């Protein structure tokens, strides 16, 4: 059993870095892109709860297995997914290793990813984040520099937090050419978005 | 869709918490912290959303590296004793190609992705004392790092750059006129298009020796004054001064003896010889008295085998050799 701090640390260090891979997996295997954030969130919740009971050997394998099981559950309940898609999901297991994001992402620099993400933020929000993170100003200093209230800065930071997570997500997706040789057979018979 | 809405609400709430905590420089009031803990404990969905957004916000700390034009840069304290101002030369056979033979020298390679510190875009390479390693960069350039050397590389489609933080390296740069290769070494900047040369950085001193092609050296601060070095030129750059010397091909390859793990000493004092050996090993030569320090040494030695050198001092010069832990103490024979 892990205590909450240990569990949080493990989740942040081991599970969250799998996000690009998880997202690719979900996008590749789920038709409705609008549901991807929900699916991701549900996978995280299941992984977190699952790990509270027993920490798995490999976070990556656990995330993917959880995602796969979730998709199968959803497909069964929804009864809207073709047999073919369902079969694809079942067939995913042997290819898990090939989906490893690290090979693609390691070569990309974190800073470049962050810069891409920064460029995706709305202008005002971006300015706040830049002053806060690049210049290292406190929220109070950002407020006086920009001539706005601290409450406004805090609201922009809140927006920035979400936008940055979203942008990092998209930037991570857009930048990695996620093993096309693996993706192709899984996509067969389905429309790609 | 309703679920999406629910998630959006959770994330908005989590982001508000993170923003509030950020406003307090990472601290919430005890009452607010208790409220946050309650909220986090209420549903795993809250907790994972919070952890995910918090991680994104913390990752953004690495943007700090963008402050100012160049990457954040701290010159390390000088690790090595200062060398005397000239090169030690001795005739040597022509160079073979570098380094592979040293065996299991390990190379600390840290990818930017894993960095906490302020230099995430670069790839770090470091050798420990006595190690020598070669790396090939994405553009085909080949770097050989001598003992106790730290450098960082950044090769992008637009630019090729290296920051030499400390130590010595040999550069075999692939030609690319569109992308000059720039090495930042403390206060000096070295620019090449495609050439072979070595740099040795010792604090703010930089020694340059050009084996092939042309190398441009200039102070980072004064972008106007640049000196172009050609084959067989060596230069010592220090505090805005650049001293250029032409050397013979034999002298040149002697200065690069380290590429084969050799120290080439040409009539240098024992004090200087000790300084050179001490760059390589954990065992340090300590010369105990001035008379011994003045003895003049010449020859070619294995840089990694200071013990053999000490035996030679004893056998050839009659000096006393005493080993105390990591120190090899050399003193004149008692009369």
Coordinates of C-alpha atoms in Angstrom, one line a residue:
Chain A
X1 CA 0.0 0.0 0.0
X2 CA 1.2 3.4 -0.9
X3 CA 0.3 6.5 1.1
X4 CA -1.3 9.4 -0.8
X5 CA 2.0 11.3 -1.3
X6 CA 3.8 8.3 -2.6
X7 CA 0.9 7.5 -4.9
X8 CA 0.7 11.1 -6.2
X9 CA 4.4 11.2 -6.8
X10 CA 4.3 7.9 -8.7
X11 CA 1.3 9.0 -10.7
X12 CA 3.0 12.2 -11.7
X13 CA 6.4 10.6 -12.4
X14 CA 5.3 7.4 -14.1
X15 CA 1.8 7.7 -15.3
X16 CA 1.4 11.3 -16.6
X17 CA 4.5 11.1 -18.8
X18 CA 2.6 8.4 -20.7
X19 CA 0.0 10.9 -21.8
X20 CA 1.1 11.3 -25.4
X21 CA 1.1 7.6 -25.9
X22 CA -2.2 7.2 -24.2
X23 CA -3.7 10.0 -26.4
X24 CA -2.4 8.4 -29.5
X25 CA -3.8 5.0 -28.5
X26 CA -7.2 6.5 -27.8
X27 CA -7.3 8.6 -31.0
X28 CA -6.4 5.6 -33.0
X29 CA -9.0 3.4 -31.5
X30 CA -11.9 5.6 -30.9
X31 CA -14.1 7.2 -33.5
X32 CA -15.5 10.1 -31.6
X33 CA -12.7 12.6 -31.0
X34 CA -14.9 14.7 -28.7
X35 CA -14.9 11.9 -26.2
X36 CA -11.1 11.6 -26.0
X37 CA -10.7 13.9 -23.0
X38 CA -13.3 12.0 -21.1
X39 CA -11.7 8.7 -21.9
X40 CA -8.3 10.0 -20.9
X41 CA -9.7 11.2 -17.6
X42 CA -11.4 7.9 -17.0
X43 CA -8.2 6.0 -17.7
X44 CA -6.4 8.2 -15.2
X45 CA -9.0 7.7 -12.5
X46 CA -9.0 3.9 -13.0
X47 CA -5.2 3.8 -13.0
X48 CA -5.0 5.9 -9.9
X49 CA -7.5 3.8 -8.0
X50 CA -6.0 0.6 -9.3
X51 CA -2.5 1.7 -8.2
X52 CA -3.7 2.7 -4.8
X53 CA -4.4 -1.0 -4.2
X54 CA -1.3 -2.4 -5.8
X55 CA 1.5 -0.6 -7.7
X56 CA 2.1 -2.3 -11.1
X57 CA 5.5 -3.1 -12.4
X58 CA 5.2 -1.0 -15.5
X59 CA 3.2 2.1 -15.6
X60 CA 3.1 2.1 -19.3
X61 CA 1.7 -1.4 -19.7
X62 CA -0.8 -0.7 -17.0
X63 CA -2.0 2.5 -18.6
X64 CA -2.4 0.8 -22.0
X65 CA -4.2 -2.2 -20.5
X66 CA -6.5 0.1 -18.6
X67 CA -7.2 2.1 -21.7
X68 CA -7.9 -1.0 -23.8
X69 CA -10.2 -2.4 -21.2
X70 CA -12.0 0.9 -21.0
X71 CA -12.5 1.0 -24.7
X72 CA -13.8 -2.5 -24.8
X73 CA -16.2 -1.7 -21.9
X74 CA -17.4 1.4 -23.7
X75 CA -17.8 -0.4 -27.0
X76 CA -19.8 -3.2 -25.5
X77 CA -22.1 -0.8 -23.6
X78 CA -22.5 1.6 -26.5
X79 CA -23.1 -1.2 -29.0
X80 CA -22.2 1.2 -31.7
X81 CA -18.8 0.1 -32.6
X82 CA -18.3 -2.3 -35.4
X83 CA -17.1 -5.8 -34.8
X84 CA -14.0 -4.9 -36.8
X85 CA -13.0 -2.1 -34.5
X86 CA -13.6 -4.2 -31.5
X87 CA -11.4 -6.9 -33.0
X88 CA -8.7 -4.3 -33.6
X89 CA -8.8 -3.3 -29.9
X90 CA -8.5 -6.9 -28.9
X91 CA -5.6 -7.3 -31.2
X92 CA -3.7 -4.4 -29.7
X93 CA -2.0 -6.2 -26.9
X94 CA 1.0 -7.6 -28.8
X95 CA 1.9 -4.2 -30.2
X96 CA 2.0 -2.3 -27.0
X97 CA 5.7 -2.1 -26.9
X98 CA 5.8 -0.6 -30.3
X99 CA 3.6 2.3 -29.2
X100 CA 6.1 3.4 -26.7
X101 CA 6.2 7.2 -26.9
X102 CA 9.6 7.6 -25.5
X103 CA 11.4 6.7 -28.6
X104 CA 9.7 9.5 -30.4
X105 CA 9.5 12.0 -27.7
X106 CA 12.9 11.6 -26.1
X107 CA 14.5 13.0 -29.2
X108 CA 12.3 16.1 -29.1
X109 CA 13.3 18.6 -26.6
X110 CA 11.0 19.6 -23.8
X111 CA 11.7 23.2 -24.4
X112 CA 10.6 23.1 -28.0
X113 CA 7.4 21.4 -26.9
X114 CA 6.8 24.1 -24.4
X115 CA 7.5 26.8 -26.9
X116 CA 5.0 25.2 -29.3
X117 CA 2.5 25.0 -26.4
X118 CA 3.1 28.6 -25.5
X119 CA 2.4 29.7 -29.1
X120 CA -1.0 28.1 -28.8
X121 CA -2.2 30.2 -25.9
X122 CA -4.4 33.3 -26.3
X123 CA -2.3 36.4 -26.4
X124 CA -3.1 37.8 -22.9
X125 CA -2.9 34.5 -21.2
X126 CA 0.4 33.9 -23.0
X127 CA 1.8 37.2 -21.8
X128 CA 1.0 36.3 -18.2
X129 CA 2.5 32.8 -18.5
X130 CA 5.6 34.2 -20.1
X131 CA 6.1 36.8 -17.4
X132 CA 5.4 34.3 -14.7
X133 CA 7.5 31.4 -16.1
X134 CA 10.2 33.0 -18.3
X135 CA 10.8 36.2 -16.4
X136 CA 10.1 34.5 -13.1
X137 CA 7.9 37.3 -11.8
X138 CA 5.4 36.6 -9.1
X139 CA 1.8 37.0 -9.8
X140 CA 1.9 40.3 -8.0
X141 CA 4.8 41.5 -10.1
X142 CA 3.0 40.4 -13.2
X143 CA 0.0 42.4 -12.2
X144 CA 2.0 45.6 -11.7
X145 CA 4.0 45.0 -14.9
X146 CA 0.9 44.6 -17.0
X147 CA -1.2 47.1 -15.1
X148 CA -4.0 44.7 -14.2
X149 CA -5.3 43.4 -10.9
X150 CA -3.9 40.4 -9.1
X151 CA -7.2 38.7 -9.4
X152 CA -7.1 39.1 -13.1
X153 CA -3.6 37.6 -13.2
X154 CA -4.8 34.7 -11.1
X155 CA -7.7 34.1 -13.5
X156 CA -5.3 34.2 -16.4
X157 CA -3.0 31.7 -14.7
X158 CA -5.9 29.4 -14.1
X159 CA -6.7 29.7 -17.8
X160 CA -3.1 29.3 -18.6
X161 CA -2.8 26.1 -16.6
X162 CA -5.6 24.5 -18.6
X163 CA -4.5 25.9 -21.9
X164 CA -0.9 24.8 -21.3
X165 CA -1.9 21.2 -20.5
X166 CA -4.1 21.2 -23.6
X167 CA -1.4 22.7 -25.7
X168 CA 1.3 20.4 -24.5
X169 CA -1.1 17.6 -25.3
X170 CA -1.6 18.8 -28.9
X171 CA 2.0 19.8 -29.4
X172 CA 3.1 16.4 -28.2
X173 CA 0.7 14.8 -30.6
X174 CA 1.5 17.0 -33.6
X175 CA 5.2 16.5 -33.2
X176 CA 5.6 12.8 -33.0
X177 CA 5.1 10.7 -36.0
X178 CA 3.7 7.9 -33.9
X179 CA 5.0 4.8 -35.6
X180 CA 3.0 4.9 -38.8
X181 CA 3.8 1.3 -39.5
X182 CA 2.0 0.3 -36.4
X183 CA -0.9 2.6 -36.8
X184 CA -1.8 1.5 -40.3
X185 CA -3.1 -2.0 -39.7
X186 CA -5.1 -0.9 -36.7
X187 CA -6.9 1.7 -38.7
X188 CA -8.1 -0.6 -41.4
X189 CA -11.7 -0.5 -42.2
X190 CA -12.3 2.7 -40.2
X191 CA -12.5 6.2 -41.1
X192 CA -9.7 8.3 -39.7
X193 CA -10.6 11.6 -38.3
Chain B
X1 CA -21.4 15.6 -24.0
X2 CA -22.7 16.0 -20.5
X3 CA -19.7 14.1 -19.4
X4 CA -17.4 16.4 -21.2
X5 CA -19.1 19.3 -19.4
X6 CA -18.4 17.6 -16.1
X7 CA -14.7 17.2 -16.9
X8 CA -14.5 20.8 -18.0
X9 CA -15.9 21.8 -14.6
X10 CA -13.5 19.6 -12.7
X11 CA -10.5 20.9 -14.7
X12 CA -11.6 24.5 -14.2
X13 CA -11.8 24.0 -10.5
X14 CA -8.4 22.2 -10.4
X15 CA -6.8 25.0 -12.4
X16 CA -8.3 27.6 -10.0
X17 CA -6.6 25.9 -7.1
X18 CA -3.3 25.7 -8.9
X19 CA -3.6 29.4 -9.8
X20 CA -4.4 30.4 -6.2
X21 CA -1.5 28.4 -4.9
X22 CA 0.7 29.9 -7.5
X23 CA -0.4 33.4 -6.4
X24 CA 0.8 32.5 -2.9
X25 CA 4.2 31.4 -4.2
X26 CA 3.3 27.8 -3.9
X27 CA 1.5 28.1 -0.5
X28 CA -2.1 28.1 0.4
X29 CA -3.4 29.3 3.7
X30 CA -4.0 26.4 6.1
X31 CA -7.8 26.8 5.8
X32 CA -7.6 26.8 2.0
X33 CA -5.2 23.9 2.0
X34 CA -7.7 21.9 4.0
X35 CA -10.4 22.8 1.6
X36 CA -8.3 21.7 -1.3
X37 CA -7.5 18.4 0.5
X38 CA -11.2 17.8 1.0
X39 CA -11.9 18.5 -2.7
X40 CA -9.1 16.2 -3.8
X41 CA -10.3 13.5 -1.5
X42 CA -13.8 13.7 -2.7
X43 CA -13.2 12.0 -6.0
X44 CA -10.4 10.3 -7.9
X45 CA -11.5 12.3 -10.9
X46 CA -10.6 15.5 -9.0
X47 CA -7.3 14.2 -7.9
X48 CA -6.1 13.0 -11.3
X49 CA -7.2 16.2 -13.0
X50 CA -5.4 18.3 -10.4
X51 CA -2.2 16.2 -10.7
X52 CA -2.3 16.4 -14.5
X53 CA -2.7 20.2 -14.7
X54 CA -0.2 20.8 -11.9
X55 CA 2.3 18.8 -13.8
X56 CA 1.8 20.9 -16.9
X57 CA 2.2 24.1 -14.9
X58 CA 5.4 22.8 -13.4
X59 CA 6.8 21.6 -16.7
X60 CA 6.4 25.2 -17.8
X61 CA 9.1 26.2 -15.3
X62 CA 11.6 25.0 -17.9
X63 CA 10.6 28.0 -20.0
X64 CA 12.9 29.9 -17.7
X65 CA 15.7 28.8 -20.0
X66 CA 14.4 31.2 -22.6
X67 CA 15.2 34.2 -20.4
X68 CA 17.8 36.3 -22.2
X69 CA 19.1 35.5 -25.6
X70 CA 21.5 32.6 -24.9
X71 CA 20.6 29.6 -22.7
X72 CA 21.2 30.1 -19.0
X73 CA 24.8 29.5 -18.4
X74 CA 26.9 29.2 -15.3
X75 CA 30.6 28.8 -15.7
X76 CA 31.7 26.1 -13.5
X77 CA 34.4 26.8 -10.9
X78 CA 37.8 25.9 -12.4
X79 CA 38.3 22.2 -11.6
X80 CA 41.8 22.0 -12.9
X81 CA 45.0 23.7 -11.8
X82 CA 46.0 26.4 -14.3
X83 CA 48.4 25.3 -17.0
X84 CA 51.4 27.3 -17.9
X85 CA 51.1 29.6 -20.9
X86 CA 52.8 27.6 -23.6
X87 CA 52.1 24.3 -25.2
X88 CA 54.3 21.3 -24.4
X89 CA 55.5 20.0 -27.7
X90 CA 57.2 16.9 -28.9
X91 CA 57.4 15.2 -32.3
X92 CA 54.8 12.5 -32.7
X93 CA 53.6 10.2 -35.4
X94 CA 50.6 11.5 -37.3
X95 CA 47.2 11.1 -35.6
X96 CA 45.1 8.1 -36.1
X97 CA 41.5 8.5 -35.8
X98 CA 40.2 9.0 -32.3
X99 CA 39.4 7.3 -29.2
X100 CA 37.4 4.1 -29.6
X101 CA 40.1 2.0 -27.9
X102 CA 39.8 3.1 -24.3
X103 CA 37.3 0.4 -23.4
X104 CA 34.4 0.9 -21.2
X105 CA 34.7 4.6 -20.5
X106 CA 31.1 5.6 -19.7
X107 CA 29.5 8.6 -21.0
X108 CA 26.9 10.5 -19.1
X109 CA 24.3 11.3 -21.5
X110 CA 21.3 13.1 -20.3
X111 CA 18.5 14.0 -22.6
X112 CA 16.9 17.3 -22.3
X113 CA 13.5 15.7 -21.6
X114 CA 14.6 14.5 -18.3
X115 CA 16.0 17.8 -17.1
X116 CA 15.0 19.7 -14.1
X117 CA 17.5 22.5 -14.7
X118 CA 17.5 25.4 -17.0
X119 CA 19.0 23.9 -20.1
X120 CA 16.4 21.6 -21.5
X121 CA 16.9 22.1 -25.2
X122 CA 20.4 20.7 -25.3
X123 CA 22.0 17.3 -25.0
X124 CA 24.6 17.0 -22.3
X125 CA 27.7 15.0 -22.5
X126 CA 30.2 14.6 -19.7
X127 CA 33.3 12.5 -19.1
X128 CA 34.7 11.7 -15.7
X129 CA 38.4 12.0 -14.9
X130 CA 40.4 9.7 -17.0
X131 CA 37.6 9.0 -19.4
X132 CA 37.6 9.8 -23.1
X133 CA 34.6 9.5 -25.3
X134 CA 33.5 10.2 -28.9
X135 CA 30.0 11.2 -29.9
X136 CA 28.5 11.7 -33.3
X137 CA 26.0 14.5 -33.6
X138 CA 22.9 14.5 -35.8
X139 CA 24.7 16.5 -38.5
X140 CA 27.5 14.0 -38.8
X141 CA 30.0 16.0 -36.8
X142 CA 32.1 14.0 -34.4
X143 CA 33.3 15.2 -31.0
X144 CA 35.9 13.6 -28.8
X145 CA 35.8 14.6 -25.2
X146 CA 39.0 14.4 -23.1
X147 CA 39.1 13.8 -19.4
X148 CA 36.7 15.7 -17.0
X149 CA 34.9 17.5 -19.8
X150 CA 31.4 18.8 -19.9
X151 CA 29.6 20.1 -22.9
X152 CA 26.2 20.6 -24.3
X153 CA 25.1 20.3 -27.9
X154 CA 22.2 21.6 -29.8
X155 CA 21.8 20.6 -33.5
X156 CA 18.6 21.8 -35.2
X157 CA 17.8 22.3 -38.8
X158 CA 18.6 26.0 -38.3
X159 CA 21.7 25.9 -36.1
X160 CA 24.5 23.9 -34.7
X161 CA 25.8 24.9 -31.3
X162 CA 27.9 23.5 -28.5
X163 CA 28.5 25.0 -25.1
X164 CA 31.9 23.9 -23.7
X165 CA 31.4 24.2 -20.0
X166 CA 34.7 22.8 -19.0
X167 CA 37.5 20.6 -20.2
X168 CA 38.9 19.7 -23.6
X169 CA 37.4 18.4 -26.8
X170 CA 38.4 17.6 -30.4
X171 CA 35.9 18.7 -33.0
X172 CA 35.6 17.1 -36.4
X173 CA 32.9 19.2 -37.9
X174 CA 30.9 18.1 -40.9
X175 CA 30.9 20.8 -43.6
X176 CA 27.7 22.8 -43.9
X177 CA 27.9 26.3 -45.2
X178 CA 24.3 27.0 -44.4
X179 CA 24.6 26.1 -40.8
X180 CA 27.8 27.5 -39.2
X181 CA 28.9 25.5 -36.2
X182 CA 29.2 27.7 -33.1
X183 CA 31.0 26.7 -29.9
X184 CA 30.4 28.9 -26.9
X185 CA 33.2 28.6 -24.4
X186 CA 32.9 31.0 -21.6
X187 CA 33.6 34.5 -22.9
X188 CA 34.8 33.2 -26.3
X189 CA 32.9 32.2 -29.3
X190 CA 34.3 29.9 -32.0
X191 CA 32.6 29.6 -35.4
X192 CA 33.4 27.1 -38.1
X193 CA 31.9 25.8 -41.2
X194 CA 33.6 22.4 -41.5
X195 CA 37.0 21.7 -40.0
X196 CA 39.0 19.8 -37.4
X197 CA 40.3 21.5 -34.3
X198 CA 40.6 21.2 -30.5
X199 CA 39.5 23.4 -27.7
X200 CA 40.6 23.3 -24.1
X201 CA 38.7 25.4 -21.7
X202 CA 40.2 26.1 -18.3
X203 CA 37.9 28.6 -16.5
X204 CA 38.0 31.7 -18.8
X205 CA 41.1 30.6 -20.7
X206 CA 40.5 28.9 -24.0
X207 CA 43.2 27.2 -26.0
X208 CA 42.5 26.5 -29.7
X209 CA 44.5 24.3 -32.0
X210 CA 43.5 24.0 -35.6
X211 CA 44.3 20.7 -37.4
X212 CA 42.4 21.4 -40.6
X213 CA 40.4 24.2 -42.2
X214 CA 39.6 27.6 -40.7
X215 CA 38.3 28.6 -37.3
X216 CA 37.0 32.0 -36.3
X217 CA 37.5 33.0 -32.7
X218 CA 35.9 36.1 -31.1
X219 CA 34.9 37.3 -27.8
X220 CA 31.1 36.8 -27.1
X221 CA 30.8 40.4 -26.0
X222 CA 32.5 42.2 -28.9
X223 CA 31.0 40.7 -32.0
X224 CA 33.1 43.0 -34.2
X225 CA 36.6 41.7 -33.6
X226 CA 37.1 38.2 -34.9
X227 CA 40.3 36.4 -35.6
X228 CA 40.5 33.7 -38.2
X229 CA 42.9 30.8 -37.5
X230 CA 44.1 28.4 -40.1
X231 CA 45.8 25.1 -40.1
X232 CA 48.6 24.7 -37.5
X233 CA 47.6 27.8 -35.8
X234 CA 47.1 27.7 -32.1
X235 CA 45.7 30.4 -29.9
X236 CA 45.3 31.2 -26.3
X237 CA 42.2 33.4 -25.7
X238 CA 41.8 35.1 -22.3
X239 CA 40.0 38.1 -21.2
X240 CA 39.7 39.7 -24.6
X241 CA 43.2 38.9 -25.6
X242 CA 44.1 36.4 -28.3
X243 CA 47.6 35.2 -28.7
X244 CA 48.2 33.3 -31.9
X245 CA 51.1 31.0 -32.6
X246 CA 52.0 29.0 -35.6
X247 CA 53.3 25.5 -34.8
X248 CA 54.8 22.7 -36.8
X249 CA 52.6 19.7 -37.8
X250 CA 54.6 17.6 -35.3
X251 CA 53.9 20.1 -32.5
X252 CA 50.3 20.1 -33.5
X253 CA 49.8 16.4 -33.3
X254 CA 51.7 16.3 -30.1
X255 CA 49.1 18.7 -28.6
X256 CA 46.5 16.2 -29.6
X257 CA 48.3 13.2 -28.1
X258 CA 45.4 12.8 -25.7
X259 CA 43.3 11.5 -28.5
X260 CA 45.3 8.4 -28.1
X261 CA 45.4 8.6 -24.4
X262 CA 49.0 10.0 -24.4
X263 CA 50.5 12.8 -22.6
X264 CA 53.3 14.3 -24.7
X265 CA 55.7 16.2 -22.4
X266 CA 58.4 18.3 -24.0
X267 CA 60.9 19.5 -21.5
X268 CA 58.4 20.7 -19.0
X269 CA 58.9 21.0 -15.2
X270 CA 57.8 18.2 -13.0
X271 CA 55.3 20.6 -11.5
X272 CA 53.7 21.1 -14.9
X273 CA 53.9 17.4 -15.7
X274 CA 52.1 16.7 -12.4
X275 CA 49.4 19.2 -13.3
X276 CA 48.8 17.5 -16.6
X277 CA 48.7 14.0 -15.1
X278 CA 46.3 15.2 -12.4
X279 CA 43.7 16.1 -15.0
X280 CA 43.3 12.4 -15.7
X281 CA 43.4 10.3 -12.6
X282 CA 41.8 10.1 -9.2
X283 CA 45.3 9.5 -7.9
X284 CA 47.0 12.9 -7.6
X285 CA 50.7 13.6 -7.9
X286 CA 51.8 16.0 -5.2
X287 CA 55.3 17.4 -5.5
X288 CA 56.6 18.0 -2.1
X289 CA 59.6 20.3 -2.6
X290 CA 60.7 23.0 -4.9
X291 CA 63.9 21.1 -6.0
X292 CA 61.8 18.2 -7.3
X293 CA 59.2 20.5 -8.9
X294 CA 62.0 22.1 -11.1
X295 CA 63.2 18.8 -12.6
X296 CA 62.7 18.9 -16.3
X297 CA 60.7 16.0 -17.9
X298 CA 60.3 15.0 -21.6
X299 CA 58.7 12.0 -23.2
X300 CA 55.5 10.4 -24.1
X301 CA 53.4 8.8 -21.3
X302 CA 50.1 7.0 -20.8
X303 CA 47.9 9.7 -19.4
X304 CA 46.0 7.1 -17.4
X305 CA 49.0 5.4 -15.8
X306 CA 50.3 7.9 -13.3
X307 CA 51.8 5.0 -11.2
X308 CA 54.1 4.0 -14.1
X309 CA 55.2 7.7 -14.3
X310 CA 55.9 7.7 -10.5
X311 CA 57.9 4.5 -10.8
X312 CA 59.9 6.2 -13.6
X313 CA 60.5 9.2 -11.4
X314 CA 61.9 6.9 -8.7
X315 CA 64.0 4.7 -11.0
X316 CA 65.2 7.4 -13.4
X317 CA 65.6 10.5 -11.1
X318 CA 66.0 8.8 -7.7
X319 CA 63.0 10.7 -6.3
X320 CA 61.1 9.3 -3.3
X321 CA 57.6 8.1 -4.0
X322 CA 55.2 7.7 -1.2
X323 CA 51.6 6.7 -1.7
X324 CA 49.1 8.0 0.8
X325 CA 45.5 7.2 -0.1
X326 CA 44.7 9.1 -3.3
X327 CA 48.0 11.0 -3.2
X328 CA 51.3 10.1 -4.7
X329 CA 53.8 12.2 -3.0
X330 CA 57.1 12.9 -4.7
X331 CA 60.0 14.4 -3.0
X332 CA 63.8 14.8 -3.5
X333 CA 65.8 12.0 -2.1
X334 CA 67.1 12.8 1.4
X335 CA 70.7 13.7 1.2

